[in-house]
Amino acid sequence: MILSFKNTSAVCAVFLLVSVSSFHKSAIANINNQSQLIAQQSKTQLNPVFKSIMPKLNQKTQIQILLPRFIPESDGENPIYATIEAATQKKYDILLGFTPDCNGASACRLGVVSAEAITRKTPSLTGKRVSLAKGITGYFVDFTCGAGCSDATLTWRQQGVQYVFGLKAGDRTSLVKMANSAINP
């Protein structure tokens, strides 16, 4: 009886150790999965401006879609509309305007959000170097004015894609905030 009690105790001890070890791994897996889920949820925060175009954009393009959560002028007083100008597997161009049918006209244009897969033909980046989130370097090009004003642009490369955000007569601070809101969703 004592011998079988010792064997039973040994078996119970091993069972207990295995159970605790499995529980610990399970707990870590659950924490990691929750962290990933929370990270995915935070990445899905989307500026309402883009909500109507996302199904088509997701269907058409295969590159990583980075859209800004922050858009200047989108404080609710003036509605902002996003219109897809082009969307292919390796590129998208989105126009931001104050009317749903702006088509890039100077009077209703706010700016652009675009991205394209980098190839050997992609021109090198130019402009003033700007530090962005996650240690990324962006390049700012100021706007010019003649009969009308052009977009100030901020361009950067991330994971094989070149992103360009532009604001009509925009400033560097707004473009950096816009870019960072897309890089750090």
Coordinates of N, CA, C and O in Angstrom, one line a residue:
M1 N 0.8 -1.2 0.0 CA 0.0 0.0 0.0 C 0.9 1.3 0.0 O 0.6 2.2 -0.7
I2 N 1.9 1.3 0.8 CA 2.8 2.4 0.9 C 3.5 2.6 -0.5 O 3.6 3.7 -1.0
L3 N 3.9 1.5 -1.1 CA 4.6 1.6 -2.4 C 3.7 2.2 -3.4 O 4.1 3.1 -4.2
S4 N 2.4 1.7 -3.5 CA 1.5 2.3 -4.4 C 1.2 3.7 -4.1 O 0.9 4.5 -5.0
F5 N 1.1 4.1 -2.9 CA 0.9 5.5 -2.5 C 2.0 6.4 -3.0 O 1.8 7.5 -3.5
K6 N 3.3 5.9 -2.9 CA 4.4 6.7 -3.4 C 4.3 6.8 -4.9 O 4.6 7.9 -5.4
N7 N 4.0 5.7 -5.6 CA 3.8 5.8 -7.0 C 2.7 6.8 -7.4 O 2.8 7.6 -8.4
T8 N 1.6 6.7 -6.7 CA 0.5 7.6 -7.0 C 0.9 9.1 -6.7 O 0.6 10.0 -7.5
S9 N 1.6 9.3 -5.6 CA 2.1 10.6 -5.3 C 3.0 11.2 -6.4 O 2.9 12.3 -6.8
A10 N 3.9 10.3 -6.9 CA 4.8 10.7 -7.9 C 4.0 11.1 -9.2 O 4.3 12.1 -9.9
V11 N 3.1 10.2 -9.5 CA 2.3 10.5 -10.7 C 1.5 11.8 -10.6 O 1.4 12.6 -11.5
C12 N 0.9 12.0 -9.4 CA 0.2 13.2 -9.1 C 1.1 14.5 -9.2 O 0.7 15.5 -9.8
A13 N 2.3 14.3 -8.7 CA 3.3 15.4 -8.7 C 3.6 15.8 -10.2 O 3.7 17.0 -10.6
V14 N 3.9 14.8 -11.0 CA 4.2 15.0 -12.4 C 3.0 15.6 -13.1 O 3.1 16.6 -13.9
F15 N 1.8 15.1 -12.8 CA 0.6 15.7 -13.4 C 0.4 17.1 -13.0 O 0.1 18.0 -13.9
L16 N 0.7 17.5 -11.8 CA 0.6 18.8 -11.3 C 1.6 19.7 -12.0 O 1.2 20.8 -12.4
L17 N 2.8 19.3 -12.1 CA 3.8 20.1 -12.8 C 3.5 20.3 -14.3 O 3.6 21.4 -14.8
V18 N 3.0 19.3 -15.0 CA 2.7 19.4 -16.4 C 1.5 20.4 -16.5 O 1.4 21.2 -17.4
S19 N 0.5 20.2 -15.6 CA -0.7 21.1 -15.6 C -0.3 22.6 -15.4 O -0.8 23.4 -16.2
V20 N 0.5 22.8 -14.4 CA 0.9 24.2 -14.2 C 1.7 24.8 -15.3 O 1.5 25.9 -15.8
S21 N 2.6 23.9 -15.9 CA 3.4 24.4 -17.1 C 2.5 24.7 -18.2 O 2.7 25.7 -18.9
S22 N 1.5 23.8 -18.5 CA 0.6 24.0 -19.6 C -0.3 25.3 -19.4 O -0.5 26.0 -20.3
F23 N -0.7 25.5 -18.1 CA -1.5 26.6 -17.8 C -0.7 27.9 -18.0 O -1.2 28.9 -18.6
H24 N 0.6 27.9 -17.6 CA 1.4 29.0 -17.8 C 1.6 29.4 -19.3 O 1.4 30.5 -19.7
K25 N 1.8 28.3 -20.1 CA 1.9 28.5 -21.6 C 0.6 29.0 -22.2 O 0.6 29.9 -23.0
S26 N -0.5 28.4 -21.7 CA -1.8 28.9 -22.1 C -2.1 30.3 -21.8 O -2.6 31.1 -22.6
A27 N -1.7 30.7 -20.5 CA -1.9 32.1 -20.1 C -1.1 33.0 -20.9 O -1.6 34.1 -21.3
I28 N 0.2 32.6 -21.2 CA 1.0 33.5 -22.1 C 0.4 33.6 -23.5 O 0.3 34.7 -24.0
A29 N 0.0 32.5 -24.0 CA -0.7 32.5 -25.3 C -1.9 33.4 -25.3 O -2.1 34.2 -26.3
N30 N -2.7 33.3 -24.3 CA -3.9 34.2 -24.3 C -3.5 35.6 -24.2 O -4.1 36.5 -24.8
I31 N -2.5 35.9 -23.4 CA -2.0 37.3 -23.2 C -1.5 37.8 -24.6 O -1.8 38.9 -25.0
N32 N -0.7 37.0 -25.2 CA -0.1 37.4 -26.5 C -1.2 37.6 -27.6 O -1.2 38.5 -28.4
N33 N -2.2 36.6 -27.6 CA -3.3 36.8 -28.5 C -4.1 38.0 -28.3 O -4.5 38.7 -29.2
Q34 N -4.3 38.3 -27.0 CA -5.1 39.5 -26.7 C -4.3 40.8 -27.1 O -4.8 41.7 -27.6
S35 N -2.9 40.7 -26.9 CA -2.1 41.9 -27.3 C -2.2 42.0 -28.8 O -2.3 43.2 -29.3
Q36 N -2.2 40.9 -29.5 CA -2.3 41.0 -31.0 C -3.6 41.5 -31.4 O -3.8 42.4 -32.3
L37 N -4.7 41.1 -30.7 CA -6.0 41.5 -31.0 C -6.2 43.0 -30.7 O -6.7 43.7 -31.6
I38 N -5.6 43.5 -29.6 CA -5.7 44.9 -29.3 C -4.9 45.7 -30.3 O -5.4 46.7 -30.8
A39 N -3.7 45.2 -30.7 CA -2.9 45.8 -31.7 C -3.7 45.9 -33.1 O -3.7 46.9 -33.7
Q40 N -4.4 44.8 -33.4 CA -5.1 44.8 -34.7 C -6.3 45.8 -34.6 O -6.6 46.5 -35.5
Q41 N -7.0 45.8 -33.4 CA -8.1 46.7 -33.2 C -7.6 48.2 -33.3 O -8.3 49.0 -33.9
S42 N -6.5 48.5 -32.7 CA -6.0 49.9 -32.8 C -5.6 50.3 -34.2 O -5.7 51.4 -34.6
K43 N -5.2 49.3 -35.0 CA -4.8 49.6 -36.4 C -6.1 49.8 -37.3 O -6.0 50.4 -38.3
T44 N -7.2 49.3 -36.8 CA -8.4 49.4 -37.6 C -9.1 50.7 -37.3 O -10.1 51.0 -37.9
Q45 N -8.6 51.5 -36.4 CA -9.2 52.8 -36.2 C -9.0 53.6 -37.4 O -8.0 53.8 -38.0
L46 N -10.2 54.1 -37.9 CA -10.2 54.7 -39.3 C -10.9 56.0 -39.2 O -11.9 56.2 -38.5
N47 N -10.3 57.0 -39.8 CA -11.0 58.3 -39.9 C -12.2 58.1 -40.7 O -12.2 57.5 -41.8
P48 N -13.4 58.5 -40.2 CA -14.6 58.3 -40.9 C -14.7 58.8 -42.4 O -15.4 58.3 -43.2
V49 N -13.8 59.7 -42.7 CA -13.7 60.2 -44.1 C -13.4 59.0 -45.1 O -13.9 59.0 -46.2
F50 N -12.7 58.0 -44.6 CA -12.3 56.9 -45.5 C -13.3 55.7 -45.5 O -13.1 54.7 -46.3
K51 N -14.3 55.7 -44.6 CA -15.1 54.5 -44.4 C -15.8 54.1 -45.7 O -15.8 52.9 -46.0
S52 N -16.3 55.0 -46.5 CA -17.1 54.6 -47.7 C -16.2 54.0 -48.8 O -16.7 53.3 -49.6
I53 N -14.9 54.3 -48.8 CA -14.0 53.9 -49.9 C -13.3 52.6 -49.5 O -12.6 52.0 -50.4
M54 N -13.3 52.2 -48.3 CA -12.4 51.1 -47.8 C -12.8 49.8 -48.5 O -11.8 49.0 -48.9
P55 N -14.0 49.4 -48.7 CA -14.3 48.1 -49.4 C -13.6 48.1 -50.8 O -13.0 47.1 -51.1
K56 N -13.8 49.1 -51.6 CA -13.2 49.1 -52.9 C -11.7 49.1 -52.8 O -11.0 48.4 -53.6
L57 N -11.1 49.9 -51.9 CA -9.7 50.0 -51.8 C -9.1 48.7 -51.4 O -8.1 48.2 -51.9
N58 N -9.7 48.0 -50.4 CA -9.2 46.7 -50.0 C -9.3 45.7 -51.1 O -8.5 44.8 -51.2
Q59 N -10.3 45.8 -51.9 CA -10.5 44.8 -53.0 C -9.5 45.0 -54.1 O -9.0 44.1 -54.7
K60 N -9.2 46.3 -54.4 CA -8.3 46.6 -55.6 C -6.8 46.5 -55.3 O -6.0 46.1 -56.2
T61 N -6.4 46.9 -54.1 CA -4.9 47.0 -53.9 C -4.4 45.9 -53.0 O -5.1 45.3 -52.1
Q62 N -3.1 45.5 -53.2 CA -2.5 44.5 -52.4 C -1.3 45.1 -51.5 O -0.8 44.4 -50.7
I63 N -1.0 46.3 -51.7 CA 0.0 46.9 -50.9 C -0.6 47.4 -49.5 O -1.9 47.5 -49.4
Q64 N 0.2 47.6 -48.5 CA -0.3 48.0 -47.2 C -0.9 49.4 -47.4 O -0.4 50.3 -47.9
I65 N -2.2 49.5 -46.9 CA -2.9 50.7 -46.9 C -2.7 51.5 -45.6 O -3.0 51.0 -44.6
L66 N -2.1 52.7 -45.7 CA -1.9 53.5 -44.6 C -2.7 54.8 -44.8 O -2.5 55.5 -45.8
L67 N -3.7 55.0 -43.9 CA -4.5 56.2 -44.0 C -4.4 57.0 -42.7 O -4.4 56.4 -41.6
P68 N -4.4 58.3 -42.8 CA -4.3 59.1 -41.6 C -5.5 59.2 -40.8 O -6.6 59.2 -41.3
R69 N -5.4 59.1 -39.5 CA -6.5 59.3 -38.6 C -6.7 60.8 -38.4 O -7.8 61.3 -38.3
F70 N -5.6 61.6 -38.5 CA -5.7 63.0 -38.4 C -5.7 63.6 -39.8 O -4.9 63.3 -40.6
I71 N -6.7 64.5 -40.0 CA -6.8 65.2 -41.3 C -7.1 66.6 -40.9 O -8.2 66.9 -40.3
P72 N -6.3 67.6 -41.2 CA -6.6 69.0 -40.9 C -8.0 69.4 -41.6 O -8.3 68.8 -42.6
E73 N -8.6 70.3 -40.9 CA -9.9 70.8 -41.5 C -11.1 69.8 -41.2 O -12.2 70.1 -41.7
S74 N -10.8 68.6 -40.7 CA -11.9 67.6 -40.5 C -12.5 67.7 -39.1 O -12.8 66.7 -38.5
D75 N -12.7 68.9 -38.6 CA -13.2 69.1 -37.2 C -14.7 69.0 -37.2 O -15.3 69.2 -36.1
G76 N -15.3 68.8 -38.3 CA -16.8 68.6 -38.3 C -17.5 69.8 -38.9 O -18.7 69.7 -39.3
E77 N -16.9 71.0 -38.9 CA -17.6 72.2 -39.4 C -17.8 72.0 -40.9 O -18.8 72.4 -41.5
N78 N -16.7 71.6 -41.6 CA -16.8 71.4 -43.1 C -16.6 69.9 -43.3 O -15.5 69.3 -43.0
P79 N -17.5 69.2 -43.9 CA -17.3 67.8 -44.2 C -16.2 67.6 -45.2 O -16.0 68.4 -46.1
I80 N -15.4 66.5 -45.0 CA -14.3 66.2 -45.9 C -14.8 64.9 -46.6 O -15.3 64.0 -46.0
Y81 N -14.5 64.8 -47.9 CA -14.8 63.6 -48.7 C -13.6 63.0 -49.3 O -12.7 63.7 -49.7
A82 N -13.5 61.6 -49.2 CA -12.4 60.9 -49.8 C -12.9 60.2 -51.1 O -14.0 59.6 -51.1
T83 N -12.2 60.4 -52.2 CA -12.6 59.8 -53.5 C -11.4 59.1 -54.0 O -10.3 59.6 -54.1
I84 N -11.6 57.9 -54.4 CA -10.5 57.1 -55.1 C -10.3 57.6 -56.5 O -11.2 57.5 -57.3
E85 N -9.1 58.1 -56.8 CA -8.8 58.5 -58.1 C -8.2 57.4 -58.9 O -8.4 57.3 -60.1
A86 N -7.5 56.5 -58.3 CA -6.9 55.3 -58.9 C -6.6 54.3 -57.8 O -6.3 54.6 -56.7
A87 N -6.8 53.0 -58.2 CA -6.5 51.9 -57.3 C -6.2 50.7 -58.2 O -7.0 50.2 -59.0
T88 N -5.0 50.2 -58.0 CA -4.5 49.0 -58.7 C -3.9 48.1 -57.6 O -3.9 48.5 -56.4
Q89 N -3.4 46.9 -58.0 CA -2.7 46.0 -57.0 C -1.6 46.7 -56.3 O -1.3 46.5 -55.2
K90 N -0.8 47.6 -57.0 CA 0.4 48.2 -56.5 C 0.3 49.7 -56.2 O 1.4 50.3 -56.1
K91 N -0.9 50.2 -56.3 CA -1.0 51.7 -56.1 C -2.4 52.1 -55.8 O -3.4 51.5 -56.1
Y92 N -2.4 53.2 -55.0 CA -3.7 53.9 -54.8 C -3.5 55.4 -54.7 O -2.5 55.9 -54.2
D93 N -4.5 56.2 -55.2 CA -4.5 57.6 -55.1 C -5.9 58.0 -54.6 O -6.9 57.7 -55.2
I94 N -5.9 58.8 -53.5 CA -7.1 59.2 -52.9 C -7.1 60.7 -52.8 O -6.2 61.3 -52.3
L95 N -8.2 61.3 -53.3 CA -8.4 62.8 -53.3 C -9.2 63.1 -52.1 O -10.2 62.5 -51.8
L96 N -8.7 64.1 -51.3 CA -9.5 64.7 -50.2 C -10.1 66.0 -50.6 O -9.3 66.9 -51.1
G97 N -11.4 66.2 -50.5 CA -12.0 67.4 -51.0 C -13.2 67.8 -50.0 O -13.6 67.0 -49.2
F98 N -13.6 69.0 -50.3 CA -14.7 69.5 -49.4 C -16.1 69.2 -50.1 O -17.1 69.6 -49.5
T99 N -16.1 68.6 -51.3 CA -17.4 68.2 -51.9 C -17.2 66.8 -52.4 O -16.0 66.4 -52.7
P100 N -18.3 66.0 -52.5 CA -18.1 64.6 -52.9 C -17.7 64.5 -54.4 O -17.2 63.4 -54.8
D101 N -17.9 65.5 -55.2 CA -17.6 65.4 -56.6 C -16.5 66.4 -56.9 O -16.5 67.1 -58.0
C102 N -15.5 66.6 -56.1 CA -14.5 67.7 -56.3 C -13.6 67.5 -57.5 O -13.3 68.4 -58.2
N103 N -13.2 66.2 -57.8 CA -12.4 65.9 -58.9 C -11.1 66.7 -59.0 O -10.6 67.0 -60.1
G104 N -10.6 67.2 -57.9 CA -9.3 67.9 -57.9 C -9.4 69.4 -58.1 O -8.3 70.0 -58.2
A105 N -10.6 69.9 -58.3 CA -10.7 71.3 -58.6 C -10.1 72.1 -57.5 O -10.2 71.8 -56.3
S106 N -9.4 73.2 -57.8 CA -8.7 74.0 -56.8 C -9.6 74.5 -55.7 O -9.2 74.5 -54.5
A107 N -10.8 74.9 -56.0 CA -11.7 75.5 -55.0 C -12.2 74.5 -53.9 O -12.4 74.9 -52.8
C108 N -12.2 73.2 -54.2 CA -12.8 72.3 -53.3 C -11.7 71.3 -52.8 O -12.0 70.4 -52.0
R109 N -10.5 71.4 -53.3 CA -9.5 70.4 -53.0 C -8.8 70.7 -51.6 O -8.4 71.8 -51.3
L110 N -8.7 69.6 -50.8 CA -7.9 69.7 -49.5 C -6.5 69.1 -49.7 O -5.5 69.6 -49.2
G111 N -6.5 67.9 -50.4 CA -5.2 67.3 -50.5 C -5.3 65.9 -51.1 O -6.3 65.5 -51.7
V112 N -4.2 65.1 -50.9 CA -4.2 63.7 -51.4 C -3.5 62.8 -50.4 O -2.7 63.2 -49.6
V113 N -3.8 61.5 -50.6 CA -3.2 60.4 -49.9 C -2.9 59.4 -50.9 O -3.8 58.9 -51.6
S114 N -1.6 59.0 -51.1 CA -1.3 58.0 -52.1 C -0.2 57.1 -51.7 O 0.6 57.4 -50.8
A115 N -0.1 56.0 -52.4 CA 0.9 55.0 -52.1 C 1.2 54.2 -53.4 O 0.3 54.0 -54.2
E116 N 2.4 53.8 -53.5 CA 2.8 52.9 -54.7 C 4.0 52.1 -54.3 O 4.9 52.5 -53.6
A117 N 3.9 50.8 -54.8 CA 5.0 49.9 -54.5 C 6.3 50.5 -55.2 O 6.2 51.0 -56.3
I118 N 7.4 50.3 -54.4 CA 8.7 50.9 -54.9 C 9.2 49.9 -56.0 O 9.3 48.7 -55.8
T119 N 9.7 50.4 -57.1 CA 10.4 49.7 -58.1 C 11.7 50.3 -58.4 O 12.0 51.4 -57.9
R120 N 12.4 49.8 -59.4 CA 13.7 50.4 -59.8 C 13.4 51.7 -60.5 O 14.3 52.6 -60.5
K121 N 12.2 51.9 -61.0 CA 11.9 53.2 -61.7 C 11.4 54.3 -60.7 O 11.3 55.4 -61.2
T122 N 11.2 53.9 -59.5 CA 10.7 54.9 -58.5 C 11.8 56.0 -58.3 O 13.0 55.6 -57.9
P123 N 11.5 57.3 -58.5 CA 12.6 58.3 -58.3 C 13.0 58.4 -56.9 O 12.2 58.0 -55.9
S124 N 14.2 58.8 -56.7 CA 14.7 59.0 -55.3 C 14.0 60.1 -54.6 O 13.4 61.0 -55.2
L125 N 14.0 60.1 -53.3 CA 13.2 61.0 -52.5 C 14.0 62.4 -52.4 O 15.2 62.4 -52.3
T126 N 13.2 63.4 -52.5 CA 13.8 64.8 -52.4 C 13.0 65.6 -51.4 O 11.9 65.3 -51.1
G127 N 13.6 66.7 -51.0 CA 12.9 67.6 -50.0 C 13.7 67.7 -48.8 O 14.8 67.2 -48.6
K128 N 13.1 68.4 -47.8 CA 13.8 68.5 -46.5 C 13.5 67.3 -45.6 O 12.3 66.9 -45.5
R129 N 14.5 66.8 -45.0 CA 14.4 65.6 -44.2 C 13.6 65.9 -43.0 O 13.8 66.9 -42.3
V130 N 12.6 65.0 -42.6 CA 11.8 65.2 -41.5 C 11.7 63.8 -40.7 O 11.6 62.8 -41.3
S131 N 11.8 63.9 -39.4 CA 11.7 62.7 -38.6 C 10.3 62.3 -38.3 O 9.5 63.2 -37.9
L132 N 9.9 61.1 -38.6 CA 8.6 60.6 -38.4 C 8.6 59.5 -37.4 O 9.6 59.1 -36.9
A133 N 7.4 59.0 -37.0 CA 7.2 57.9 -36.0 C 8.0 56.7 -36.5 O 8.3 56.5 -37.7
K134 N 8.3 55.8 -35.5 CA 9.0 54.6 -35.7 C 10.4 54.7 -36.4 O 10.8 53.9 -37.1
G135 N 11.0 55.9 -36.2 CA 12.4 56.1 -36.8 C 12.4 56.3 -38.3 O 13.4 56.2 -38.9
I136 N 11.2 56.5 -38.9 CA 11.1 56.7 -40.4 C 11.5 58.1 -40.7 O 11.2 59.1 -40.0
T137 N 12.2 58.3 -41.8 CA 12.6 59.6 -42.4 C 11.7 59.9 -43.5 O 11.5 59.1 -44.4
G138 N 11.1 61.1 -43.4 CA 10.2 61.6 -44.5 C 10.9 62.8 -45.2 O 11.9 63.3 -44.7
Y139 N 10.3 63.2 -46.3 CA 10.8 64.3 -47.1 C 9.7 65.3 -47.4 O 8.7 64.9 -48.0
F140 N 9.9 66.5 -46.9 CA 8.9 67.5 -47.0 C 9.2 68.4 -48.2 O 10.3 68.9 -48.3
V141 N 8.2 68.7 -49.1 CA 8.4 69.6 -50.2 C 7.3 70.7 -50.0 O 6.1 70.3 -49.9
D142 N 7.6 71.9 -49.8 CA 6.7 73.0 -49.6 C 5.9 73.3 -50.8 O 6.3 73.0 -52.0
F143 N 4.7 73.9 -50.6 CA 3.9 74.3 -51.7 C 4.4 75.5 -52.4 O 5.2 76.3 -51.9
T144 N 3.9 75.8 -53.6 CA 4.2 77.0 -54.4 C 2.9 77.6 -54.8 O 1.9 76.9 -55.0
C145 N 2.9 78.9 -55.0 CA 1.6 79.6 -55.5 C 1.9 80.4 -56.7 O 3.0 81.0 -56.8
G146 N 1.0 80.3 -57.6 CA 1.0 81.1 -58.8 C -0.4 81.6 -58.9 O -1.0 82.3 -58.1
A147 N -1.1 81.1 -60.0 CA -2.5 81.4 -60.2 C -3.3 80.7 -59.1 O -4.4 81.1 -58.7
G148 N -2.8 79.6 -58.6 CA -3.3 78.8 -57.5 C -2.2 78.2 -56.7 O -1.0 78.4 -57.1
C149 N -2.5 77.6 -55.6 CA -1.4 77.0 -54.8 C -1.4 75.5 -55.0 O -2.4 74.9 -55.1
S150 N -0.2 75.0 -55.0 CA 0.0 73.5 -55.1 C -0.1 72.9 -53.7 O -0.2 73.5 -52.7
D151 N 0.1 71.6 -53.7 CA 0.1 70.8 -52.5 C 1.5 70.9 -51.9 O 2.5 70.7 -52.6
A152 N 1.6 71.0 -50.6 CA 2.9 70.7 -49.9 C 2.8 69.2 -49.7 O 1.7 68.7 -49.5
T153 N 3.9 68.5 -49.8 CA 3.9 67.0 -49.7 C 4.9 66.5 -48.7 O 5.9 67.1 -48.4
L154 N 4.5 65.4 -48.1 CA 5.4 64.6 -47.3 C 5.5 63.2 -47.8 O 4.4 62.5 -48.0
T155 N 6.7 62.7 -48.1 CA 6.9 61.4 -48.8 C 7.8 60.6 -47.9 O 8.8 61.1 -47.4
W156 N 7.5 59.3 -47.7 CA 8.3 58.4 -47.0 C 8.1 57.0 -47.6 O 7.2 56.7 -48.3
R157 N 9.1 56.1 -47.2 CA 9.1 54.7 -47.7 C 9.0 53.8 -46.4 O 9.7 54.1 -45.4
Q158 N 8.1 52.8 -46.6 CA 7.9 51.9 -45.5 C 7.6 50.5 -46.1 O 6.6 50.4 -46.8
Q159 N 8.3 49.5 -45.8 CA 8.1 48.1 -46.2 C 7.8 48.0 -47.7 O 6.8 47.4 -48.1
G160 N 8.6 48.6 -48.5 CA 8.6 48.5 -49.9 C 7.5 49.3 -50.6 O 7.2 49.1 -51.8
V161 N 6.9 50.2 -49.9 CA 5.9 51.1 -50.4 C 6.3 52.6 -50.2 O 6.8 52.9 -49.1
Q162 N 6.1 53.4 -51.2 CA 6.3 54.9 -51.0 C 4.9 55.5 -50.8 O 4.0 55.4 -51.6
Y163 N 4.8 56.3 -49.7 CA 3.6 57.0 -49.3 C 3.8 58.5 -49.5 O 4.9 59.0 -49.2
V164 N 2.8 59.1 -50.0 CA 2.8 60.6 -50.2 C 1.5 61.1 -49.7 O 0.4 60.7 -50.1
F165 N 1.6 62.1 -48.7 CA 0.4 62.8 -48.2 C 0.7 64.3 -48.7 O 1.8 64.8 -48.6
G166 N -0.4 64.9 -49.2 CA -0.3 66.2 -49.7 C -1.5 67.1 -49.1 O -2.6 66.6 -49.0
L167 N -1.2 68.3 -48.9 CA -2.2 69.3 -48.4 C -2.1 70.5 -49.3 O -0.9 71.1 -49.4
K168 N -3.1 71.0 -49.9 CA -3.1 72.2 -50.6 C -2.7 73.4 -49.8 O -3.3 73.6 -48.7
A169 N -1.6 74.0 -50.1 CA -1.0 75.1 -49.4 C -0.8 74.7 -47.9 O -0.9 75.5 -47.0
G170 N -0.4 73.4 -47.7 CA -0.3 72.9 -46.4 C 1.0 73.2 -45.7 O 2.0 73.7 -46.3
D171 N 1.1 73.0 -44.4 CA 2.3 73.2 -43.6 C 2.9 71.9 -43.2 O 2.3 70.9 -43.1
R172 N 4.2 72.0 -42.9 CA 5.0 70.8 -42.5 C 4.4 70.2 -41.2 O 4.3 68.9 -41.2
T173 N 4.1 71.0 -40.2 CA 3.6 70.4 -39.0 C 2.3 69.6 -39.2 O 2.2 68.5 -38.6
S174 N 1.4 70.1 -40.0 CA 0.1 69.3 -40.2 C 0.4 68.0 -41.0 O -0.1 67.0 -40.7
L175 N 1.3 68.1 -41.9 CA 1.7 66.9 -42.7 C 2.4 65.8 -41.9 O 2.1 64.6 -42.0
V176 N 3.3 66.3 -41.0 CA 3.9 65.3 -40.1 C 2.9 64.7 -39.1 O 3.0 63.5 -38.9
K177 N 2.0 65.5 -38.6 CA 1.0 64.9 -37.7 C 0.1 63.9 -38.5 O -0.3 62.9 -38.0
M178 N -0.2 64.3 -39.7 CA -1.0 63.4 -40.5 C -0.3 62.1 -40.8 O -0.9 61.0 -40.7
A179 N 1.0 62.2 -41.2 CA 1.8 61.0 -41.5 C 1.9 60.1 -40.2 O 1.7 58.9 -40.3
N180 N 2.3 60.7 -39.1 CA 2.4 59.9 -37.9 C 1.1 59.3 -37.5 O 1.2 58.2 -36.9
S181 N 0.0 59.9 -37.7 CA -1.3 59.2 -37.4 C -1.6 58.0 -38.2 O -2.3 57.1 -37.8
A182 N -0.9 57.9 -39.4 CA -1.1 56.7 -40.2 C 0.0 55.7 -39.9 O -0.3 54.5 -39.9
I183 N 1.2 56.1 -39.5 CA 2.3 55.2 -39.2 C 2.0 54.6 -37.8 O 2.2 53.4 -37.7
N184 N 1.5 55.3 -36.9 CA 1.2 54.8 -35.5 C -0.3 54.9 -35.4 O -0.8 55.8 -34.7
P185 N -1.0 53.9 -35.9 CA -2.5 54.0 -35.8 C -3.0 53.8 -34.4 O -2.4 53.3 -33.6

